[in-house]
Short mmCIF file of C-alpha atoms in Angstrom, two decimals:
data_model
loop_
_atom_site.label_atom_id
_atom_site.label_comp_id
_atom_site.label_asym_id
_atom_site.label_seq_id
_atom_site.Cartn_x
_atom_site.Cartn_y
_atom_site.Cartn_z
CA MET L 1 -59.29 -93.59 54.74
CA THR L 2 -55.99 -92.45 56.18
CA GLU L 3 -54.86 -95.68 54.99
CA SER L 4 -54.53 -93.49 51.76
CA ARG L 5 -52.80 -90.52 53.45
CA SER L 6 -50.37 -92.90 54.59
CA GLU L 7 -49.21 -94.75 51.11
CA TRP L 8 -47.43 -90.94 50.31
CA ALA L 9 -44.12 -91.33 51.89
CA LEU L 10 -42.55 -89.25 53.21
CA TRP L 11 -39.85 -87.30 51.42
CA GLU L 12 -36.63 -84.84 53.03
CA VAL L 13 -36.10 -81.19 51.00
CA PHE L 14 -32.83 -80.05 50.59
CA ILE L 15 -33.45 -76.02 49.28
CA ARG L 16 -30.36 -74.22 47.45
CA GLY L 17 -30.68 -70.98 48.78
CA LYS L 18 -29.16 -68.65 46.49
CA ARG L 19 -26.44 -69.85 43.16
CA GLY L 20 -23.26 -70.30 45.51
CA LEU L 21 -24.94 -72.18 48.13
CA ASN L 22 -25.22 -75.73 49.40
CA HIS L 23 -28.52 -77.09 49.59
CA VAL L 24 -29.47 -77.79 53.09
CA HIS L 25 -31.89 -80.21 54.84
CA VAL L 26 -35.59 -78.39 55.71
CA GLY L 27 -37.70 -80.65 56.38
CA SER L 28 -40.07 -82.99 55.08
CA LEU L 29 -43.22 -83.49 53.54
CA HIS L 30 -45.50 -86.49 52.06
CA ALA L 31 -46.31 -86.27 48.04
CA ALA L 32 -47.20 -89.61 45.75
CA ASP L 33 -44.25 -89.41 44.25
CA ALA L 34 -41.20 -87.31 42.87
CA GLN L 35 -43.17 -84.96 41.06
CA MET L 36 -45.69 -84.61 43.14
CA ALA L 37 -43.19 -83.43 46.41
CA LEU L 38 -41.13 -81.91 44.71
CA HIS L 39 -44.61 -78.82 43.68
CA HIS L 40 -45.43 -79.58 47.18
CA ALA L 41 -42.12 -79.47 48.61
CA ARG L 42 -41.98 -75.52 45.88
CA ASP L 43 -45.20 -74.46 47.87
CA LEU L 44 -44.70 -75.77 51.70
CA TYR L 45 -40.99 -74.22 51.91
CA THR L 46 -39.99 -71.61 49.36
CA ARG L 47 -43.46 -69.30 49.13
CA ARG L 48 -40.24 -66.26 50.09
CA ASN L 49 -38.16 -66.54 47.20
CA GLU L 50 -36.24 -68.76 50.00
CA GLY L 51 -34.95 -71.02 46.68
CA VAL L 52 -33.12 -70.88 43.45
CA SER L 53 -33.28 -75.22 43.66
CA ILE L 54 -34.52 -77.78 45.41
CA TRP L 55 -33.91 -81.26 45.17
CA VAL L 56 -36.40 -83.89 47.70
CA VAL L 57 -35.47 -87.64 47.76
CA PRO L 58 -37.10 -91.06 49.96
CA SER L 59 -36.47 -90.59 53.26
CA ALA L 60 -35.81 -94.25 53.23
CA ALA L 61 -33.50 -93.85 51.00
CA ILE L 62 -31.06 -91.94 53.45
CA THR L 63 -28.76 -93.60 55.87
CA ALA L 64 -27.01 -91.77 58.50
CA SER L 65 -24.53 -91.92 61.67
CA SER L 66 -25.85 -92.35 64.77
CA PRO L 67 -24.86 -88.66 65.99
CA ASP L 68 -24.25 -89.61 69.39
CA GLU L 69 -20.90 -87.29 69.81
CA LYS L 70 -19.45 -90.05 71.78
CA ASP L 71 -19.29 -92.09 68.69
CA PRO L 72 -16.91 -94.60 68.08
CA PHE L 73 -17.83 -93.77 64.61
CA PHE L 74 -16.31 -89.79 64.48
CA ALA L 75 -13.24 -91.05 66.33
CA PRO L 76 -10.90 -91.13 64.12
CA SER L 77 -10.50 -87.10 63.06
CA GLY L 78 -10.69 -86.69 67.67
CA ASP L 79 -6.97 -87.04 67.53
CA LYS L 80 -5.03 -85.74 64.69
CA VAL L 81 -4.58 -82.24 65.28
CA TYR L 82 -2.29 -81.64 63.09
CA ARG L 83 -5.43 -81.54 61.03
CA HIS L 84 -5.00 -78.16 61.90
CA PRO L 85 -3.18 -75.20 61.32
CA THR L 86 -3.22 -73.85 64.34
CA PHE L 87 -0.46 -77.05 65.48
CA TYR L 88 2.21 -75.26 64.35
CA GLU L 89 3.82 -72.23 65.79
CA ILE L 90 5.51 -69.73 63.72
CA PRO L 91 7.58 -66.49 65.04
CA SER L 92 4.81 -64.34 64.05
CA ASP L 93 8.37 -61.33 62.01
CA VAL L 94 7.06 -64.28 60.49
CA PRO L 95 5.22 -62.17 57.40
CA HIS L 96 2.08 -64.49 54.95
CA MET L 97 2.53 -67.89 56.77
CA MET C 1 -51.30 -93.75 70.77
CA GLY C 2 -48.67 -96.36 70.92
CA GLN C 3 -45.80 -93.85 72.74
CA ARG C 4 -43.71 -96.03 71.36
CA THR C 5 -39.99 -95.73 72.43
CA ALA C 6 -38.78 -96.86 69.28
CA PRO C 7 -40.27 -96.12 67.14
CA ALA C 8 -39.97 -97.52 63.19
CA PRO C 9 -37.39 -95.53 61.42
CA GLN C 10 -39.79 -93.24 58.35
CA SER C 11 -36.93 -90.50 57.73
CA ALA C 12 -33.55 -90.12 57.79
CA HIS C 13 -33.80 -87.45 60.92
CA ALA C 14 -36.43 -89.52 62.90
CA PRO C 15 -34.65 -91.76 65.56
CA GLN C 16 -33.15 -95.38 64.71
CA PRO C 17 -32.27 -98.02 65.80
CA ALA C 18 -28.05 -96.94 66.21
CA PRO C 19 -25.73 -99.51 64.97
CA ALA C 20 -24.25 -102.04 67.31
CA PRO C 21 -22.12 -100.27 70.03
CA GLN C 22 -18.95 -100.60 69.52
CA ALA C 23 -17.51 -99.31 72.79
CA GLU C 24 -19.50 -100.27 76.16
CA PRO C 25 -23.19 -101.14 76.11
CA ALA C 26 -24.92 -96.91 77.39
CA SER C 27 -27.08 -97.70 80.20
CA GLU C 28 -29.73 -95.90 81.19
CA ALA C 29 -28.51 -93.37 83.70
CA GLY C 30 -25.43 -93.13 81.09
CA LEU C 31 -27.84 -92.08 78.03
CA GLU C 32 -30.26 -89.89 80.80
CA GLU C 33 -26.65 -88.28 82.09
CA HIS C 34 -26.08 -87.01 78.53
CA PHE C 35 -29.72 -86.48 77.42
CA GLU C 36 -29.80 -84.01 80.75
CA ARG C 37 -25.72 -82.80 80.16
CA THR C 38 -26.81 -82.19 76.75
CA ILE C 39 -29.44 -79.65 78.17
CA ALA C 40 -27.89 -78.02 80.05
CA ALA C 41 -25.25 -76.98 78.10
CA GLU C 42 -28.03 -75.29 75.88
CA ALA C 43 -27.03 -77.21 73.50
CA ARG C 44 -30.41 -79.37 70.79
CA VAL C 45 -31.80 -82.41 71.43
CA GLU C 46 -32.00 -84.12 67.81
CA PRO C 47 -34.40 -86.52 66.10
CA ARG C 48 -32.15 -89.31 66.40
CA ASP C 49 -30.59 -88.92 70.15
CA TRP C 50 -31.90 -90.20 73.02
CA MET C 51 -34.28 -88.71 75.09
CA PRO C 52 -37.18 -90.07 78.13
CA ASP C 53 -40.35 -90.80 77.00
CA GLY C 54 -42.36 -88.15 79.36
CA TYR C 55 -39.56 -85.38 76.72
CA ARG C 56 -40.77 -87.09 73.69
CA LYS C 57 -44.61 -87.38 74.31
CA THR C 58 -44.25 -83.94 75.56
CA MET C 59 -42.78 -82.80 72.32
CA ILE C 60 -45.15 -84.22 70.59
CA ARG C 61 -47.99 -83.57 72.65
CA GLN C 62 -46.84 -79.53 72.33
CA ILE C 63 -45.80 -79.43 68.76
CA ALA C 64 -49.01 -81.62 67.50
CA GLN C 65 -51.29 -79.36 69.41
CA HIS C 66 -49.82 -76.27 67.62
CA ALA C 67 -49.65 -78.27 64.41
CA HIS C 68 -53.60 -78.91 64.95
CA SER C 69 -54.01 -75.40 65.79
CA GLU C 70 -52.60 -73.43 62.78
CA ILE C 71 -54.34 -76.25 60.38
CA ILE C 72 -57.98 -75.11 62.90
CA GLY C 73 -56.08 -72.17 63.08
CA MET C 74 -57.53 -70.85 58.44
CA GLN C 75 -60.96 -71.42 59.27
CA PRO C 76 -62.02 -68.69 61.01
CA GLU C 77 -60.24 -66.62 58.90
CA GLY C 78 -60.59 -68.39 55.71
CA ASN C 79 -64.05 -67.20 55.85
CA TRP C 80 -63.79 -63.72 55.13
CA ILE C 81 -61.74 -64.60 52.15
CA THR C 82 -64.12 -64.29 48.95
CA ARG C 83 -65.85 -60.83 50.96
CA ALA C 84 -62.71 -59.39 51.15
CA PRO C 85 -63.25 -55.89 50.42
CA SER C 86 -60.54 -55.38 47.41
CA LEU C 87 -58.38 -57.58 45.51
CA ARG C 88 -55.63 -56.61 47.50
CA ARG C 89 -57.10 -57.35 50.72
CA LYS C 90 -57.81 -60.98 49.62
CA ALA C 91 -54.85 -61.78 48.21
CA ILE C 92 -53.35 -60.69 51.33
CA LEU C 93 -56.04 -62.94 53.22
CA LEU C 94 -55.50 -65.89 51.63
CA ALA C 95 -51.29 -65.81 51.59
CA LYS C 96 -51.97 -64.75 54.55
CA VAL C 97 -53.99 -68.74 55.23
CA GLN C 98 -52.03 -70.60 53.10
CA ASP C 99 -48.79 -69.29 55.53
CA GLU C 100 -51.04 -70.53 58.07
CA ALA C 101 -51.91 -74.09 56.11
CA GLY C 102 -47.45 -74.15 55.76
CA HIS C 103 -47.29 -73.92 59.69
CA GLY C 104 -49.15 -76.48 60.28
CA LEU C 105 -46.63 -78.78 58.01
CA TYR C 106 -43.37 -77.56 59.59
CA LEU C 107 -45.25 -78.96 62.30
CA TYR C 108 -46.24 -81.62 61.56
CA SER C 109 -42.82 -82.73 60.10
CA ALA C 110 -41.38 -82.18 62.88
CA ALA C 111 -43.75 -84.40 65.79
CA GLU C 112 -42.88 -87.27 62.74
CA THR C 113 -38.96 -86.62 63.87
CA LEU C 114 -40.33 -88.58 66.85
CA GLY C 115 -41.56 -91.36 65.64
CA ALA C 116 -45.01 -89.11 65.56
CA ASP C 117 -47.47 -90.38 62.77
CA ARG C 118 -49.52 -87.91 60.50
CA ALA C 119 -52.62 -89.97 58.81
CA ASP C 120 -52.94 -90.71 63.20
CA LEU C 121 -51.79 -87.61 64.18
CA THR C 122 -54.76 -86.29 61.48
CA GLU C 123 -57.02 -89.57 62.68
CA LYS C 124 -56.55 -87.77 66.72
CA LEU C 125 -57.75 -84.06 64.89
CA ILE C 126 -60.09 -85.48 63.39
CA THR C 127 -61.81 -87.15 66.72
CA GLY C 128 -61.29 -84.74 69.14
CA ARG C 129 -58.67 -86.49 71.07
CA GLN C 130 -55.56 -83.97 70.36
CA LYS C 131 -56.56 -80.73 71.34
CA TYR C 132 -55.46 -76.39 69.59
CA SER C 133 -55.68 -73.47 70.33
CA SER C 134 -58.93 -72.52 72.09
CA ILE C 135 -59.12 -69.15 70.66
CA PHE C 136 -59.94 -70.80 67.66
CA ASN C 137 -63.49 -71.71 68.60
CA TYR C 138 -64.70 -68.11 68.86
CA PRO C 139 -67.11 -67.14 65.51
CA THR C 140 -65.37 -64.29 63.05
CA LEU C 141 -68.70 -61.86 62.66
CA SER C 142 -67.12 -59.37 60.56
CA TYR C 143 -64.79 -58.79 59.18
CA THR C 144 -62.39 -56.11 60.99
CA ASP C 145 -61.96 -59.84 62.76
CA VAL C 146 -59.75 -60.52 60.67
CA GLY C 147 -57.58 -57.39 61.20
CA VAL C 148 -58.20 -58.10 65.07
CA ILE C 149 -56.72 -61.61 64.74
CA GLY C 150 -53.89 -60.71 63.25
CA TRP C 151 -53.18 -57.91 65.90
CA LEU C 152 -54.00 -59.35 68.91
CA VAL C 153 -54.96 -63.71 68.02
CA ASP C 154 -51.01 -63.47 65.88
CA GLY C 155 -49.47 -60.66 67.96
CA ALA C 156 -50.31 -63.88 71.34
CA ALA C 157 -48.68 -65.88 69.10
CA ILE C 158 -45.61 -64.11 68.68
CA CYS C 159 -45.06 -63.54 71.75
CA ASN C 160 -45.76 -67.62 72.35
CA GLN C 161 -43.20 -68.49 69.88
CA VAL C 162 -40.45 -65.77 69.86
CA PRO C 163 -39.09 -68.32 72.96
CA LEU C 164 -39.74 -71.66 71.21
CA CYS C 165 -37.08 -70.62 68.37
CA ARG C 166 -34.70 -71.67 71.72
CA SER C 167 -37.03 -75.26 72.18
CA SER C 168 -34.26 -77.51 73.12
CA TYR C 169 -35.77 -79.31 70.49
CA GLY C 170 -33.46 -79.04 67.04
CA PRO C 171 -36.74 -79.61 64.66
CA TYR C 172 -39.20 -78.00 66.38
CA ALA C 173 -37.01 -74.33 67.23
CA ARG C 174 -36.36 -74.58 63.72
CA ALA C 175 -39.83 -74.22 62.11
CA MET C 176 -40.54 -71.89 65.07
CA ILE C 177 -37.50 -69.62 63.51
CA ARG C 178 -39.46 -69.70 60.04
CA ILE C 179 -42.14 -69.30 61.47
CA CYS C 180 -41.54 -66.27 63.69
CA LYS C 181 -40.00 -64.83 60.85
CA GLU C 182 -43.66 -65.24 58.62
CA GLU C 183 -45.97 -64.36 61.43
CA SER C 184 -44.97 -60.00 61.34
CA PHE C 185 -46.82 -60.01 58.43
CA HIS C 186 -49.22 -61.77 59.76
CA GLN C 187 -49.75 -59.07 62.83
CA ARG C 188 -48.70 -56.13 60.69
CA GLN C 189 -51.52 -56.51 57.80
CA GLY C 190 -53.84 -56.81 60.37
CA TYR C 191 -52.68 -53.46 62.60
CA GLU C 192 -52.87 -52.01 59.00
CA LEU C 193 -56.66 -53.19 57.78
CA LEU C 194 -57.09 -52.07 61.75
CA MET C 195 -55.81 -48.35 61.10
CA THR C 196 -56.78 -48.34 57.74
CA MET C 197 -60.75 -49.27 58.87
CA MET C 198 -60.40 -46.39 62.14
CA ARG C 199 -59.63 -43.45 59.33
CA GLY C 200 -62.92 -44.58 58.05
CA THR C 201 -66.73 -43.86 58.63
CA ALA C 202 -67.71 -43.72 62.77
CA ALA C 203 -69.93 -46.89 62.08
CA GLN C 204 -66.76 -48.80 60.86
CA GLN C 205 -64.91 -47.53 64.27
CA ALA C 206 -67.30 -48.66 65.59
CA MET C 207 -66.64 -52.54 63.95
CA VAL C 208 -63.04 -52.19 64.98
CA GLN C 209 -64.70 -51.02 68.70
CA ASP C 210 -66.81 -54.17 68.79
CA SER C 211 -63.86 -56.90 66.97
CA VAL C 212 -61.90 -55.77 69.86
CA ASP C 213 -64.14 -56.25 72.71
CA ARG C 214 -64.63 -59.19 71.67
CA TRP C 215 -61.40 -60.83 71.01
CA TRP C 216 -58.88 -59.62 73.89
CA TRP C 217 -60.03 -61.67 76.23
CA PRO C 218 -59.98 -64.54 74.37
CA SER C 219 -56.02 -63.43 73.57
CA LEU C 220 -55.26 -63.74 77.06
CA MET C 221 -55.82 -66.80 77.71
CA MET C 222 -54.49 -67.98 74.49
CA PHE C 223 -51.43 -67.82 77.37
CA GLY C 224 -52.87 -70.78 79.07
CA PRO C 225 -53.88 -71.11 82.88
CA PRO C 226 -52.22 -69.04 84.95
CA ASP C 227 -49.11 -70.24 86.60
CA ALA C 228 -51.02 -72.46 89.75
CA ASP C 229 -53.00 -74.57 88.08
CA SER C 230 -50.16 -75.19 84.36
CA PRO C 231 -48.26 -78.55 86.51
CA ASN C 232 -46.52 -79.13 83.92
CA THR C 233 -45.15 -76.07 82.98
CA ALA C 234 -42.10 -76.98 85.89
CA GLN C 235 -41.00 -79.99 84.10
CA SER C 236 -41.23 -78.76 80.68
CA MET C 237 -38.88 -75.00 81.43
CA ALA C 238 -36.62 -78.00 83.61
CA TRP C 239 -36.69 -79.62 79.90
CA LYS C 240 -36.03 -76.34 78.27
CA VAL C 241 -38.96 -76.68 75.85
CA LYS C 242 -40.52 -73.31 76.94
CA ARG C 243 -38.47 -71.04 78.10
CA HIS C 244 -41.18 -68.21 79.76
CA THR C 245 -44.00 -69.50 82.46
CA ASN C 246 -47.74 -68.66 81.29
CA ASP C 247 -47.89 -65.74 83.02
CA GLU C 248 -45.10 -63.47 82.37
CA LEU C 249 -45.52 -64.55 78.70
CA ARG C 250 -49.09 -62.89 78.71
CA GLN C 251 -48.30 -59.65 81.54
CA ARG C 252 -45.57 -58.73 78.15
CA PHE C 253 -48.32 -59.80 75.57
CA VAL C 254 -50.81 -57.31 77.42
CA ASP C 255 -47.48 -54.62 78.10
CA MET C 256 -46.64 -54.64 74.26
CA THR C 257 -49.91 -53.80 73.30
CA VAL C 258 -51.78 -51.02 75.43
CA PRO C 259 -49.50 -49.04 73.18
CA GLN C 260 -50.73 -50.04 70.22
CA ALA C 261 -54.30 -50.20 71.30
CA ASP C 262 -53.17 -46.02 72.02
CA ALA C 263 -51.31 -45.68 68.50
CA LEU C 264 -54.93 -47.10 66.65
CA GLY C 265 -56.92 -45.29 68.62
CA VAL C 266 -59.25 -47.86 70.76
CA SER C 267 -60.62 -48.43 73.94
CA LEU C 268 -59.73 -52.43 75.68
CA PRO C 269 -62.29 -54.24 77.58
CA ASP C 270 -61.22 -53.91 80.50
CA PRO C 271 -61.66 -51.33 83.71
CA GLU C 272 -58.77 -52.67 85.95
CA LEU C 273 -56.08 -52.04 83.34
CA ARG C 274 -53.89 -49.53 84.47
CA TRP C 275 -50.17 -48.55 84.44
CA ASN C 276 -48.67 -49.98 87.39
CA THR C 277 -45.15 -47.40 88.10
CA GLY C 278 -44.14 -49.87 91.38
CA ARG C 279 -43.80 -53.11 89.08
CA GLY C 280 -43.27 -51.51 85.82
CA HIS C 281 -45.94 -53.94 84.13
CA TYR C 282 -49.82 -52.81 83.81
CA ASP C 283 -52.30 -54.02 85.87
CA PHE C 284 -55.17 -56.26 84.41
CA GLY C 285 -58.52 -57.62 85.45
CA ALA C 286 -59.13 -61.24 86.59
CA ILE C 287 -59.29 -63.88 83.69
CA ASP C 288 -63.30 -66.15 83.55
CA TRP C 289 -60.97 -68.91 83.48
CA ASP C 290 -64.29 -71.09 84.24
CA GLU C 291 -64.67 -69.78 80.18
CA PHE C 292 -61.26 -71.50 78.78
CA LYS C 293 -62.47 -74.29 80.64
CA ARG C 294 -65.44 -74.65 78.66
CA VAL C 295 -63.87 -74.12 75.00
CA ILE C 296 -61.00 -75.79 75.15
CA SER C 297 -63.30 -79.66 76.94
CA GLY C 298 -65.85 -78.20 73.90
CA GLY C 299 -68.00 -76.21 74.94
CA GLY C 300 -66.68 -72.87 72.99
CA PRO C 301 -69.05 -71.13 70.23
CA CYS C 302 -67.04 -73.07 67.04
CA ASN C 303 -65.40 -76.39 68.19
CA ALA C 304 -68.50 -78.47 66.95
CA GLN C 305 -68.14 -76.88 63.53
CA ARG C 306 -64.38 -76.50 63.24
CA VAL C 307 -63.44 -80.00 63.58
CA ALA C 308 -67.08 -80.94 61.28
CA ARG C 309 -65.16 -79.03 58.70
CA ARG C 310 -61.59 -80.17 59.06
CA ARG C 311 -62.94 -84.05 59.04
CA SER C 312 -65.04 -82.81 55.24
CA ALA C 313 -62.00 -81.55 53.98
CA HIS C 314 -60.28 -84.46 55.01
CA GLU C 315 -62.79 -86.67 53.66
CA ALA C 316 -63.42 -85.36 50.95
CA GLY C 317 -60.69 -85.37 49.86
CA ALA C 318 -59.37 -89.11 50.37
CA TRP C 319 -60.67 -89.47 46.45
CA VAL C 320 -57.89 -87.35 45.91
CA ARG C 321 -55.20 -89.00 47.42
CA GLU C 322 -55.85 -92.98 46.58
CA ALA C 323 -55.31 -91.32 42.67
CA ALA C 324 -52.18 -90.16 43.26
CA ALA C 325 -51.56 -92.95 45.06
CA ALA C 326 -52.26 -95.06 41.96
CA HIS C 327 -50.80 -92.74 39.38
CA ALA C 328 -47.29 -92.47 41.59
CA ARG C 329 -48.65 -97.00 41.79
CA LYS C 330 -48.37 -96.87 37.72
CA THR C 331 -45.52 -93.90 36.65
CA THR C 332 -43.21 -94.89 39.80
CA THR C 333 -39.27 -94.20 38.88
CA PRO C 334 -37.17 -96.55 41.13
CA TYR C 335 -36.98 -95.05 44.91
CA PRO C 336 -40.30 -94.51 46.08
CA GLU C 337 -40.77 -98.65 45.14
CA ARG C 338 -38.59 -99.13 47.38
CA ILE C 339 -39.84 -97.06 50.35
CA GLY C 340 -41.99 -100.53 51.64
CA ALA C 341 -41.99 -98.96 55.33
CA THR C 342 -43.43 -96.11 54.60
CA GLY C 343 -45.03 -96.81 51.58
CA GLY C 344 -45.60 -96.03 47.79
CA ALA C 345 -44.70 -99.21 47.47
CA PRO C 346 -46.21 -101.71 44.81
CA ARG C 347 -48.36 -104.25 46.24
CA ASP C 348 -49.05 -107.12 43.54
#
């Protein structure tokens, strides 16, 4: 009995809250196919007008980095303080900087 | 259940084998220290972080029980949808019960990020191997029970759940934020229903009082056993899975509810309930913990009925799940075909 349910793949749901905003991950759900995933996403995650657009993505299609903050994956940006405006000292009397 | 330390990848936010470390291989102690630092810094633990087995197990148990409670919680009130006295009340009740289903699904989704399997959780619920809140094992004997459940049961749930929005486990905390926003409607519709009834006839007022008398003590039991009998509390507090003890939350609920009962014009069925100036809290009578233990271990008025109903819904829905899967196999778009590990892949 339960095998039939597990045949429904897991999908990740992303919602655009309103025009002008990015889609944001809100959670996941099970569905047999993409259309059903969209319908379930609408019923589950937008019962109170939380969105104007929904993306559903098969969870297995997502490639993720390791989230560990010490991960060397993120090291390249760690030592480049000169990418930030606060790295540069400008006299305070110089206007509009 | 197979408590896996390295669960199969089934979600992008579920634990996956980390890429081969380029730095020095992390020792168990180093990982544990990093985990403890994350908790101490009030940062959230996210699904693919390393976490102690005990933490993972505790979170799965807590989230699953919570999800099951939402799903079983649809039944007592669902009982009144067809008999709600007006179209307005029917629409409200329907929306509320739909919310409970939604809350259950948010929570199952959070449990899955820890490597739990949805079908497995359902199986555990319908075979009685995982529990749900004791409160849903009481019957809804009259329509005013719908109002009292909204006011007291959802009120108690809110007391419990607001601090869980700061739970150390990220997906659970995020689900709780969403749930808490929606629960506020639940409590207010219940209280408004009761206010309406209290403006009615003496018989209607008596119905409200009868519901309050039956639900008050079970609502207090919702916070769980007293701190002295709650052996897991200390560890859960240390992990910031739990933010307040059972007794603290119960006291907070009593303090919040007494003035609401006064405003409504009902009495709470506890002769020992009175304001204690010294403590700055209401004192209340002893809770019947034998009843709590009886209900939680299967001896409540509706335990068998609730689980049987959930099981029959699951079994009666099997053909729908099978038909949808068969349809998907025929018409599916390229991506779902590639999801071998999590299902949806054609077998031929």
